[in-house]
XYZ file of N, CA and C in Angstrom:
645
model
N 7.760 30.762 -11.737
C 7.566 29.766 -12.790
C 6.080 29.578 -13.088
N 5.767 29.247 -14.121
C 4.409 29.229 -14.582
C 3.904 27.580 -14.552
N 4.942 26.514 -14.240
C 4.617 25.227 -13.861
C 3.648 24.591 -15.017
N 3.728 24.678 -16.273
C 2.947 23.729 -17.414
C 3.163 22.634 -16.914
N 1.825 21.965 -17.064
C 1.612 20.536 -17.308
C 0.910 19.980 -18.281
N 1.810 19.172 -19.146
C 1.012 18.740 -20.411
C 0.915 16.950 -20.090
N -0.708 16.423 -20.440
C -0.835 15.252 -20.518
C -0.364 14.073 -21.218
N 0.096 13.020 -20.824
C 0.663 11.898 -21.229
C -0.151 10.556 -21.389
N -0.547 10.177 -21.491
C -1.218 8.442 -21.443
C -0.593 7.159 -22.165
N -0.431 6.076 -21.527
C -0.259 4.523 -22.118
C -0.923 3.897 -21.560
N -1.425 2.383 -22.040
C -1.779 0.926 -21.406
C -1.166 0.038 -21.543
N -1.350 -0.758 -21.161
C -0.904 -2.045 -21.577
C -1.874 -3.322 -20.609
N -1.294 -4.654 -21.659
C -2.212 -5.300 -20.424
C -1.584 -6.038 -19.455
N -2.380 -6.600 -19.048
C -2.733 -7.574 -18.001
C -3.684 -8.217 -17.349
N -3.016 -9.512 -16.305
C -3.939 -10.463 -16.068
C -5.475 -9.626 -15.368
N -5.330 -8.779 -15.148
C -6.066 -7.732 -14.623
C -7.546 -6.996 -15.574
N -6.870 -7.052 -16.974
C -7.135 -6.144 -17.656
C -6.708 -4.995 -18.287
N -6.865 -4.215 -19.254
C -6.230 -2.910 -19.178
C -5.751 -1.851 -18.330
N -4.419 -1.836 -18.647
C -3.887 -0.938 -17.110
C -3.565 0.533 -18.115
N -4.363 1.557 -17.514
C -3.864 3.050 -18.203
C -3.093 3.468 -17.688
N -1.942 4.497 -17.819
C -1.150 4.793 -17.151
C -1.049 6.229 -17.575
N -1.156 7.466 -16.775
C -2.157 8.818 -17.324
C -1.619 9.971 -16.007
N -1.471 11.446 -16.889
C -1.324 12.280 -16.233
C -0.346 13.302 -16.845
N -0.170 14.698 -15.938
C -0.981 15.051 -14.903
C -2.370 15.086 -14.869
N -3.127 14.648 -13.366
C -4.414 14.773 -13.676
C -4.615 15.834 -12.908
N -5.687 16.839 -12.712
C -6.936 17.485 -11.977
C -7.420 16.487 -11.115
N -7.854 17.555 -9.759
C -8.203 16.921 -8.570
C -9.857 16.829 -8.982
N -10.269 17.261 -10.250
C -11.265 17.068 -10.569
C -11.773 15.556 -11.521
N -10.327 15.556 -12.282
C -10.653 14.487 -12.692
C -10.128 13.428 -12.248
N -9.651 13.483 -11.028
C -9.363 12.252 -9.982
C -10.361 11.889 -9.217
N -11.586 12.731 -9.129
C -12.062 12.484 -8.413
C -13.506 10.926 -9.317
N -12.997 10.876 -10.734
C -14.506 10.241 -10.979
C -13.814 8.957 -11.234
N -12.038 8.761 -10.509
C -12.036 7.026 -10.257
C -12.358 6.858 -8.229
N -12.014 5.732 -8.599
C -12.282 5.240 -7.003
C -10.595 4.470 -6.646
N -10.361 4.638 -5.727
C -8.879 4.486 -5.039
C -8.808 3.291 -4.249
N -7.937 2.342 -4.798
C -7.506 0.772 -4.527
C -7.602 0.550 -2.939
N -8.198 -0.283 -2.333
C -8.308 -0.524 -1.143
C -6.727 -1.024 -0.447
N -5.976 -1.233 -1.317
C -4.801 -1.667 -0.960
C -3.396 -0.501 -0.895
N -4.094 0.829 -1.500
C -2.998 1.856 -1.563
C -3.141 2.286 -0.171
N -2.206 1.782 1.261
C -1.912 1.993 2.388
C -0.978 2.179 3.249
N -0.131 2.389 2.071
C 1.538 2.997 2.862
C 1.751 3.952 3.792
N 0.933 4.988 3.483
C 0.820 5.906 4.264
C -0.587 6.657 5.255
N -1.408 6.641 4.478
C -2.595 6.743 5.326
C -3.911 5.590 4.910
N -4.908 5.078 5.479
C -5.826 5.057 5.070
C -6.193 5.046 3.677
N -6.918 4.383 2.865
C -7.150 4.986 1.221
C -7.704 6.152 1.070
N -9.075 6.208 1.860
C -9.791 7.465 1.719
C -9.222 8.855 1.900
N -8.176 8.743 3.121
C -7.497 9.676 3.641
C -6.369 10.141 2.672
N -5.919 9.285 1.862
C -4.685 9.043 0.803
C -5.474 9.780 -0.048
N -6.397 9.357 -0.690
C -7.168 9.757 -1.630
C -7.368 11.747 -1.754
N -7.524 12.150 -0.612
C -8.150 13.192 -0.185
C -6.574 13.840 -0.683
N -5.962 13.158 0.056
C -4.516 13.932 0.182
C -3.687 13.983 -1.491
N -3.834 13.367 -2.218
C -3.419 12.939 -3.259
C -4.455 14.025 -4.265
N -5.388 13.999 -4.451
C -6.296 15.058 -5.182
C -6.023 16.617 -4.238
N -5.739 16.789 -3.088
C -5.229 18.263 -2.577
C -3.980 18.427 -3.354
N -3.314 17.413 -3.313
C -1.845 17.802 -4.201
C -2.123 18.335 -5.361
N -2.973 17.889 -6.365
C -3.114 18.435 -8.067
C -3.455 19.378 -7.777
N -4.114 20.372 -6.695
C -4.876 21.676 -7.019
C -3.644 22.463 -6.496
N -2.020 22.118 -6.282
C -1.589 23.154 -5.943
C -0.647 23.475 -7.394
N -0.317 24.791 -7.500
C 0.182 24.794 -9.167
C 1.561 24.149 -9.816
N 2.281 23.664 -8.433
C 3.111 22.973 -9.036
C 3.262 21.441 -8.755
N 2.197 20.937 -8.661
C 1.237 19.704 -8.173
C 1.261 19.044 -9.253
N 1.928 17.504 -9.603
C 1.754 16.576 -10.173
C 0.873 15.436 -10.035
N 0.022 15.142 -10.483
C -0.509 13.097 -10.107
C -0.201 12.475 -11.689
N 0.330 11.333 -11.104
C 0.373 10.747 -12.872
C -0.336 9.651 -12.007
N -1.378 8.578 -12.464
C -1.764 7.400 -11.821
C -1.619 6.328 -12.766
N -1.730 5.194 -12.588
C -2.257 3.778 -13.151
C -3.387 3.408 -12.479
N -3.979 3.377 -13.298
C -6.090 2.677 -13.347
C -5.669 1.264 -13.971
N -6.817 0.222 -13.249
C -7.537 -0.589 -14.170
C -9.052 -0.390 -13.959
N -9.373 -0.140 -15.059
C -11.060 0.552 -15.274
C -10.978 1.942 -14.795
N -11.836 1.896 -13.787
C -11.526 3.113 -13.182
C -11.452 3.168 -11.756
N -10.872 2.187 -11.401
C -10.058 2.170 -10.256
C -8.298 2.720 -10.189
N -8.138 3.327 -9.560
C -6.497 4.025 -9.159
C -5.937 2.859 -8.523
N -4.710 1.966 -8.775
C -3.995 1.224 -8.588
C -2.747 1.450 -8.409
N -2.800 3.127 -8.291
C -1.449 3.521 -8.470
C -0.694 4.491 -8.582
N 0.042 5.478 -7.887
C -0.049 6.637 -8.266
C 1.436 7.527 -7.746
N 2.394 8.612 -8.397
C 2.945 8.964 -7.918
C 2.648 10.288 -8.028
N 3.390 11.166 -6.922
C 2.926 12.491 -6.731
C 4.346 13.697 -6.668
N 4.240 15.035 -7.130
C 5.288 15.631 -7.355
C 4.708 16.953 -6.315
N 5.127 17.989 -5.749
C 4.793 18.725 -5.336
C 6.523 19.968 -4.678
N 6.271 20.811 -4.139
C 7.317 21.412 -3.350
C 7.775 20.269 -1.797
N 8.942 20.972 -1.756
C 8.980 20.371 -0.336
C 8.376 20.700 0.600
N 7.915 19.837 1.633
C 7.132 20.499 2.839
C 8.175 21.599 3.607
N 7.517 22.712 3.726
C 7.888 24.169 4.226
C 8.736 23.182 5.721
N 8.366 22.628 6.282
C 9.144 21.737 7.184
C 10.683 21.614 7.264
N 10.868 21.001 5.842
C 12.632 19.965 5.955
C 13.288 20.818 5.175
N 14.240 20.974 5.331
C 15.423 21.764 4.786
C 15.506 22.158 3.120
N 14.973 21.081 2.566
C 14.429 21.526 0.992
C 13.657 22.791 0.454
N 12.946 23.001 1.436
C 12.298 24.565 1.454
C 13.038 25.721 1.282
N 14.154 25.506 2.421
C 15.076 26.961 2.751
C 15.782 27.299 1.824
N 16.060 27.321 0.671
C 15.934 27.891 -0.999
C 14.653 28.654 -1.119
N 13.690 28.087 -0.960
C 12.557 28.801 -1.557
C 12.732 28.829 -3.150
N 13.484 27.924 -3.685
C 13.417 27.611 -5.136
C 12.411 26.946 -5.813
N 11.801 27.912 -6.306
C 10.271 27.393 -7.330
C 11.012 25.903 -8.414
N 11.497 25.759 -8.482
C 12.171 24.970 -9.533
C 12.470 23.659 -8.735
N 12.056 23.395 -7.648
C 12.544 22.427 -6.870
C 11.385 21.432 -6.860
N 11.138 20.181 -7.136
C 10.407 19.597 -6.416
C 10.618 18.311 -6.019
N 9.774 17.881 -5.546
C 9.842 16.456 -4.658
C 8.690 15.625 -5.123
N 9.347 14.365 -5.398
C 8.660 13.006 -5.294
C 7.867 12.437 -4.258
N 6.930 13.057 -3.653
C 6.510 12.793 -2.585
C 6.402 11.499 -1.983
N 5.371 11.007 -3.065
C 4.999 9.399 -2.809
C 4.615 8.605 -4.305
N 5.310 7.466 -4.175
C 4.910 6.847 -5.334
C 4.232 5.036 -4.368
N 3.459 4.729 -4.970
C 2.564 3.575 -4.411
C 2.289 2.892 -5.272
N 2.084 1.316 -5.429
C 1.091 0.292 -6.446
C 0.810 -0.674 -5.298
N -1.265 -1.306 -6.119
C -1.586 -1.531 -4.908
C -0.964 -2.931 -5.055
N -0.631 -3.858 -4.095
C -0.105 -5.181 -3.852
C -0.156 -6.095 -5.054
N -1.958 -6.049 -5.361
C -2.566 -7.235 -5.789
C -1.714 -6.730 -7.359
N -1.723 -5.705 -7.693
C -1.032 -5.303 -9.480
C 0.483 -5.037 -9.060
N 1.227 -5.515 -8.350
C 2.624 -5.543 -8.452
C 3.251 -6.810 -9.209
N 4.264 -6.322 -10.132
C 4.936 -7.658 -10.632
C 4.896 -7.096 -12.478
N 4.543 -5.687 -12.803
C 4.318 -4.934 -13.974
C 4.886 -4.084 -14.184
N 5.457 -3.804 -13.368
C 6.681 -2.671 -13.460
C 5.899 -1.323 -13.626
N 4.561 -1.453 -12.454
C 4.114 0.197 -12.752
C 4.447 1.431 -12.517
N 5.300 1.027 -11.112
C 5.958 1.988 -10.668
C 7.106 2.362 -11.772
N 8.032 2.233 -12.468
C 8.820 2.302 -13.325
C 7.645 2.764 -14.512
N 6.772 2.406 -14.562
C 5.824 2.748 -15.872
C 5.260 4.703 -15.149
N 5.068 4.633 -14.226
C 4.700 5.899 -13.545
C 5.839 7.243 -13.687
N 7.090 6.442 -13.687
C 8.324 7.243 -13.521
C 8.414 7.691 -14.958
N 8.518 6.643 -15.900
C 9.093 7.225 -16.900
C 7.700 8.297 -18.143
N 6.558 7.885 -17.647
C 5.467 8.869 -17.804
C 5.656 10.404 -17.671
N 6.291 10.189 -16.176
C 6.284 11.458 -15.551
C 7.317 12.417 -16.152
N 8.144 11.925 -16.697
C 9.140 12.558 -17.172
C 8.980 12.872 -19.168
N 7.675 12.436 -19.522
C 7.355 12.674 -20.916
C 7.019 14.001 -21.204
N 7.049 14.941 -20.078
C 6.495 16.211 -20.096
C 8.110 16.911 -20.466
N 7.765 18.088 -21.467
C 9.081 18.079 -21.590
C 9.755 19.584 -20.319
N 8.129 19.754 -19.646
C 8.377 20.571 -18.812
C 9.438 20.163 -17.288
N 9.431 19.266 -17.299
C 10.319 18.474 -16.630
C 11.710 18.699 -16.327
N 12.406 19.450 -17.437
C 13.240 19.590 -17.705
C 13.784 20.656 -17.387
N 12.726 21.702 -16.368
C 13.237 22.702 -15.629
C 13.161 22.649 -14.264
N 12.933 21.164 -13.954
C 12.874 21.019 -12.533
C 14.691 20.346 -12.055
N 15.235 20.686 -10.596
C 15.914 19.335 -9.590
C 14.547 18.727 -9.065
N 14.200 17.397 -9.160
C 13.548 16.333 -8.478
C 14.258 15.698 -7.596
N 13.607 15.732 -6.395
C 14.234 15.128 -5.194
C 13.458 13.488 -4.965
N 13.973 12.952 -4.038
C 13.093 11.612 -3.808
C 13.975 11.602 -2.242
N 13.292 11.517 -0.865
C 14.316 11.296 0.030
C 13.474 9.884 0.339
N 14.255 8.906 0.468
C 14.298 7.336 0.740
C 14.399 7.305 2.126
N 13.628 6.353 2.719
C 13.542 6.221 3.849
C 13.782 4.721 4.344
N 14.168 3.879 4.467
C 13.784 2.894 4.978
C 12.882 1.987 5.445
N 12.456 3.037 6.660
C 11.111 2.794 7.802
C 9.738 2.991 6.528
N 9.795 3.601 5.141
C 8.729 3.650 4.820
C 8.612 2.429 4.102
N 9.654 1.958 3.659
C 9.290 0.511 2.633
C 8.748 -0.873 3.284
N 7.998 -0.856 2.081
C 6.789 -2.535 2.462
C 7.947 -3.730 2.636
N 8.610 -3.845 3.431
C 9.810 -5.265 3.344
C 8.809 -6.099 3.854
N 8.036 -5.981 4.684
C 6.942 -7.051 5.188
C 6.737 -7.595 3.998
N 5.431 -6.841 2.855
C 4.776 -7.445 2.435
C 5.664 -7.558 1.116
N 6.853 -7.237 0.380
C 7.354 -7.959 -0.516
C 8.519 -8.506 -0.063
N 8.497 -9.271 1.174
C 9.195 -10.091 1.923
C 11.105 -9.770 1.469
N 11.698 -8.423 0.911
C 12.542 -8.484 0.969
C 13.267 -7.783 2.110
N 14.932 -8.080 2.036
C 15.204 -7.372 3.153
C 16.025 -5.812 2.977
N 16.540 -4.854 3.889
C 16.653 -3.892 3.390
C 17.438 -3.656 2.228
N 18.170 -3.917 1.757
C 19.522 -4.001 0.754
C 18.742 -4.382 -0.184
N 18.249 -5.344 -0.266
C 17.452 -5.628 -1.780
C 16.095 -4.662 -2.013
N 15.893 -4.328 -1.442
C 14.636 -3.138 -1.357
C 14.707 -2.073 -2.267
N 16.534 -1.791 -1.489
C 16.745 -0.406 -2.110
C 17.498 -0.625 -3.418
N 17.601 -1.458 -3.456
C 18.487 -2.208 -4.722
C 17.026 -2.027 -5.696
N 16.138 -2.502 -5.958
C 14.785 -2.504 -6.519
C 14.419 -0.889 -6.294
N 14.531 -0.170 -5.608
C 14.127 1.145 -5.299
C 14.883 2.122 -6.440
N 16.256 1.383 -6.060
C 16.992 2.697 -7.026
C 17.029 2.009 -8.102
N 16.465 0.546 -8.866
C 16.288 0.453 -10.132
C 14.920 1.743 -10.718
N 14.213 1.300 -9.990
C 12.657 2.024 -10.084
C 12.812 3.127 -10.271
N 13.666 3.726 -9.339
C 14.049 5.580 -9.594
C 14.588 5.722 -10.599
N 15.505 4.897 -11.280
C 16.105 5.339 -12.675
C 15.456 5.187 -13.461
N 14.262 4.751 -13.706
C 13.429 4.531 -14.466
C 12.708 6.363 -14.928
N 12.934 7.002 -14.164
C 12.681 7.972 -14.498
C 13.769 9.554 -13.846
N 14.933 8.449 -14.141
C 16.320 9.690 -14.110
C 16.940 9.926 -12.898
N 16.056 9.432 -11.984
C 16.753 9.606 -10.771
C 18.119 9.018 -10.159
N 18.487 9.523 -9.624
C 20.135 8.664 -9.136
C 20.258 9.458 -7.804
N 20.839 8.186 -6.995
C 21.413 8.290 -5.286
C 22.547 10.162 -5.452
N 22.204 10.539 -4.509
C 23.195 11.431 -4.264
C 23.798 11.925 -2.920
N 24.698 12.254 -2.389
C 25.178 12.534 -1.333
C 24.630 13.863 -0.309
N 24.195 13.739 0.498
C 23.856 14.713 1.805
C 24.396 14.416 2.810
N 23.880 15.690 3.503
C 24.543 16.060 4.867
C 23.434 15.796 6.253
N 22.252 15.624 5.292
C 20.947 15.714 5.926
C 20.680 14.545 7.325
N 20.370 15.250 8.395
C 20.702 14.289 9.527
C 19.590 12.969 9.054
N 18.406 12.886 9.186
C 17.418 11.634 8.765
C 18.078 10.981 8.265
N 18.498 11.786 6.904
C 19.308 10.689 5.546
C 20.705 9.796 6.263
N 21.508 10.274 6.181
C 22.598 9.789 6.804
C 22.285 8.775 8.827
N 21.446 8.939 9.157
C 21.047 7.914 10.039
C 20.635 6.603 10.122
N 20.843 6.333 8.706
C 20.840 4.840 8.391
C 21.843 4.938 7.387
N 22.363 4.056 6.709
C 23.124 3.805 5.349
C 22.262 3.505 4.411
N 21.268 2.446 4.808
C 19.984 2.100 3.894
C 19.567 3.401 3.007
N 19.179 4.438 3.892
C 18.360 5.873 3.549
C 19.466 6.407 2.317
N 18.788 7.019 1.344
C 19.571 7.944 0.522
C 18.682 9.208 -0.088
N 19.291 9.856 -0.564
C 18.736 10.979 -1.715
C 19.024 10.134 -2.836
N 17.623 10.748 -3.488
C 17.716 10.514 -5.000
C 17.619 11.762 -5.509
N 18.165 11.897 -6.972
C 17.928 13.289 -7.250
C 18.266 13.281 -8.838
N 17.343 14.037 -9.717
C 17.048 14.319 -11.314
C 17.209 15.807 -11.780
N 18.397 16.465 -12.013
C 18.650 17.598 -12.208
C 18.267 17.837 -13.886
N 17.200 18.691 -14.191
C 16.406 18.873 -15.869
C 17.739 19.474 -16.051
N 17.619 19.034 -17.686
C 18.817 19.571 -18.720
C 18.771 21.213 -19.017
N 17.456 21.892 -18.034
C 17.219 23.042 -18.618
C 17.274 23.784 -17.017
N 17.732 23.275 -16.188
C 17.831 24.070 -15.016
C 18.997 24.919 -14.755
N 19.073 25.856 -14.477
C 19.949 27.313 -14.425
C 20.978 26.465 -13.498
N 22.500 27.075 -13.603
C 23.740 26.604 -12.927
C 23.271 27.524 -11.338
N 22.488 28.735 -11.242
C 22.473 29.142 -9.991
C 21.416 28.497 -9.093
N 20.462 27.457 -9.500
C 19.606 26.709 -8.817
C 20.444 25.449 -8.049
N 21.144 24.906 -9.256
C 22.029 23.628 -9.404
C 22.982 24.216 -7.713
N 24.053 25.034 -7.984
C 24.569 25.956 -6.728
C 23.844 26.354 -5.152
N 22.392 26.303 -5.358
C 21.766 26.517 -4.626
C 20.975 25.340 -3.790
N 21.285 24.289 -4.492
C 20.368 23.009 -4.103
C 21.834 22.601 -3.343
N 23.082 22.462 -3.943
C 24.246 21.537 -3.439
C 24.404 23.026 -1.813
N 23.462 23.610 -1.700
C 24.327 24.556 -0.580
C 23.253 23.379 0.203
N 21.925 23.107 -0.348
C 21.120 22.494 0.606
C 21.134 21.226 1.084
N 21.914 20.452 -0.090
C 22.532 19.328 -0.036
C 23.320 18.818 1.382
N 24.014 19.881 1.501
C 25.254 20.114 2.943
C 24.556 21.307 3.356
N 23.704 21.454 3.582
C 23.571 23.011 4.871
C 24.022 22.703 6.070
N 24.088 21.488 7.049
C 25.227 21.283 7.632
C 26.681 21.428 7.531
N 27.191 21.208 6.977
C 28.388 21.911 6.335
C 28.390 23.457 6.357
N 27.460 23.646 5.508
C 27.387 25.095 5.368
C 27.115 25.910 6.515
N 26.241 25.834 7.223
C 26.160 26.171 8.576
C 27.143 26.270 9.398
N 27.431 25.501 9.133
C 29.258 25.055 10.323
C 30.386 25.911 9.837
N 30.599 26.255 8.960
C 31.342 26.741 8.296
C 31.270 28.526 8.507
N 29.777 29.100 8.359
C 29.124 30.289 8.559
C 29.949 30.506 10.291
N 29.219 29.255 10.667
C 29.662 29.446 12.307
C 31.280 30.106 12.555
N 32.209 28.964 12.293
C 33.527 29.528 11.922
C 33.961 30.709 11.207
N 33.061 31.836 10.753
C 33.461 32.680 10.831
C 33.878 33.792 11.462
C-alpha cells in the first residue's frame, strides 16, 4: 500500500481560546508545538512526545492533534500493530491500530477526543483501512474523571463512534479477561472481502488454532 495522507484542519472555540484540530502531521512539523504537561497516560510528556513524533515518520503513521496556540492538548495516533500481539500475524498492510488517543485534563469537557476521531476519518484514504482500538480498562483515567468502570466505557464507546468505530467480539485472551475490556473496530467501505476474512481468522485465532490442533 502506498498509505496517502491528505491534511484536514478545524477550530473552534473556547474558554481557552482557539482550539485547532489538524492532521496528519510530520514529525517535523510536530516538532515546532510544545506538548501539554498534562498528556500522561502513558509515559512522561517528553517521553510521549518523542514517541508520538517517531510514530509520523513511519509510512503508515498517523498524528491528528488539537493545539491551543501552539501547544498540543491532544492527540490521537494510528500506526500497525505492535509486531508483539496477535494483530501482526496477518502481516496485513491494510490493518491499523488506534494506538493512543489522549486530551490534556485541564481542555476536557469539548468533545476533543470525538473532534480528533471524526477528523481522522476526513481522509478519504481511510477507507482502505480495518481500524482496530483494543480497550483496556487498567488504561482509563477513572481516578481523574472520577467515573466508574461501566460509565467509562459507556463514554469510551460513545467517543469511538465518533469516528466509526464499534465494540466487536474476540477470542483474544487480555480482551476477554475482563468484561469491561473490548475491541473496537472500523472496517473502510473500500477494504477487500479477503482482508475482512483475514482479520475475523485473527479475531478468533484461538479458535482457529484449536481447531488446526484437532486436525
Amino acid at each position: 500500500m502506498n498509505h496517502e495522507k491528505t491534511y484536514y484542519s478545524e477550530s473552534f472555540s473556547s474558554e481557552h481560546g482557539p482550539i485547532i484540530v489538524e492532521g496528519p502531521l510530520t514529525s517535523d512539523e510536530l516538532s515546532h508545538f510544545t506538548f501539554n504537561e498534562g498528556l500522561i497516560a502513558f509515559r512522561p510528556p517528553e517521553k510521549q512526545f518523542e514517541a508520538v513524533k517517531s510514530i509520523a515518520d513511519f509510512d503508515e503513521g498517523r498524528i491528528i492533534i488539537a493545539r491551543n496556540s501552539e501547544e498540543i492538548i491532544g492527540y490521537v495516533t494510528y500506526l500497525h500493530p505492535d509486531p508483539l500481539e496477535r494483530w501482526s500475524e496477518g502481516s496485513m498492510e491494510d490493518l491499523i491500530e488506534l494506538g493512543a488517543i489522549e486530551v490534556s485534563p485541564e481542555f476536557r469537557g469539548h468533545r476533543i477526543g470525538s473532534r480528533l476521531l471524526k477528523l481522522s476519518m476526513m481522509d478519504d484514504y481511510m477507507e482502505k483501512y480495518i481500524i482496530i482500538s483494543t480497550e483496556y480498562y487498567w488504561h482509563w483515567d477513572l481516578k481523574g474523571t472520577g467515573l466508574n468502570i461501566w460509565d467509562y466505557r459507556k463514554v469510551m464507546e460513545k467517543m469511538m463512534a465518533a469516528g466509526g468505530l464499534t465494540p466487536s467480539p474476540t477470542d483474544d485472551p487480555e480482551i476477554i479477561s475482563h468484561p469491561a475490556n473490548c475491541l473496537m473496530v472500523r472496517v473502510g467501505s473500500r477494504v477487500p472481502e479477503s482482508s475482512v476474512e483475514t482479520f475475523d481468522q485473527l479475531r478468533f485465532l484461538t479458535r482457529h488454532r484449536n481447531r488446526q490442533l484437532r486436525r
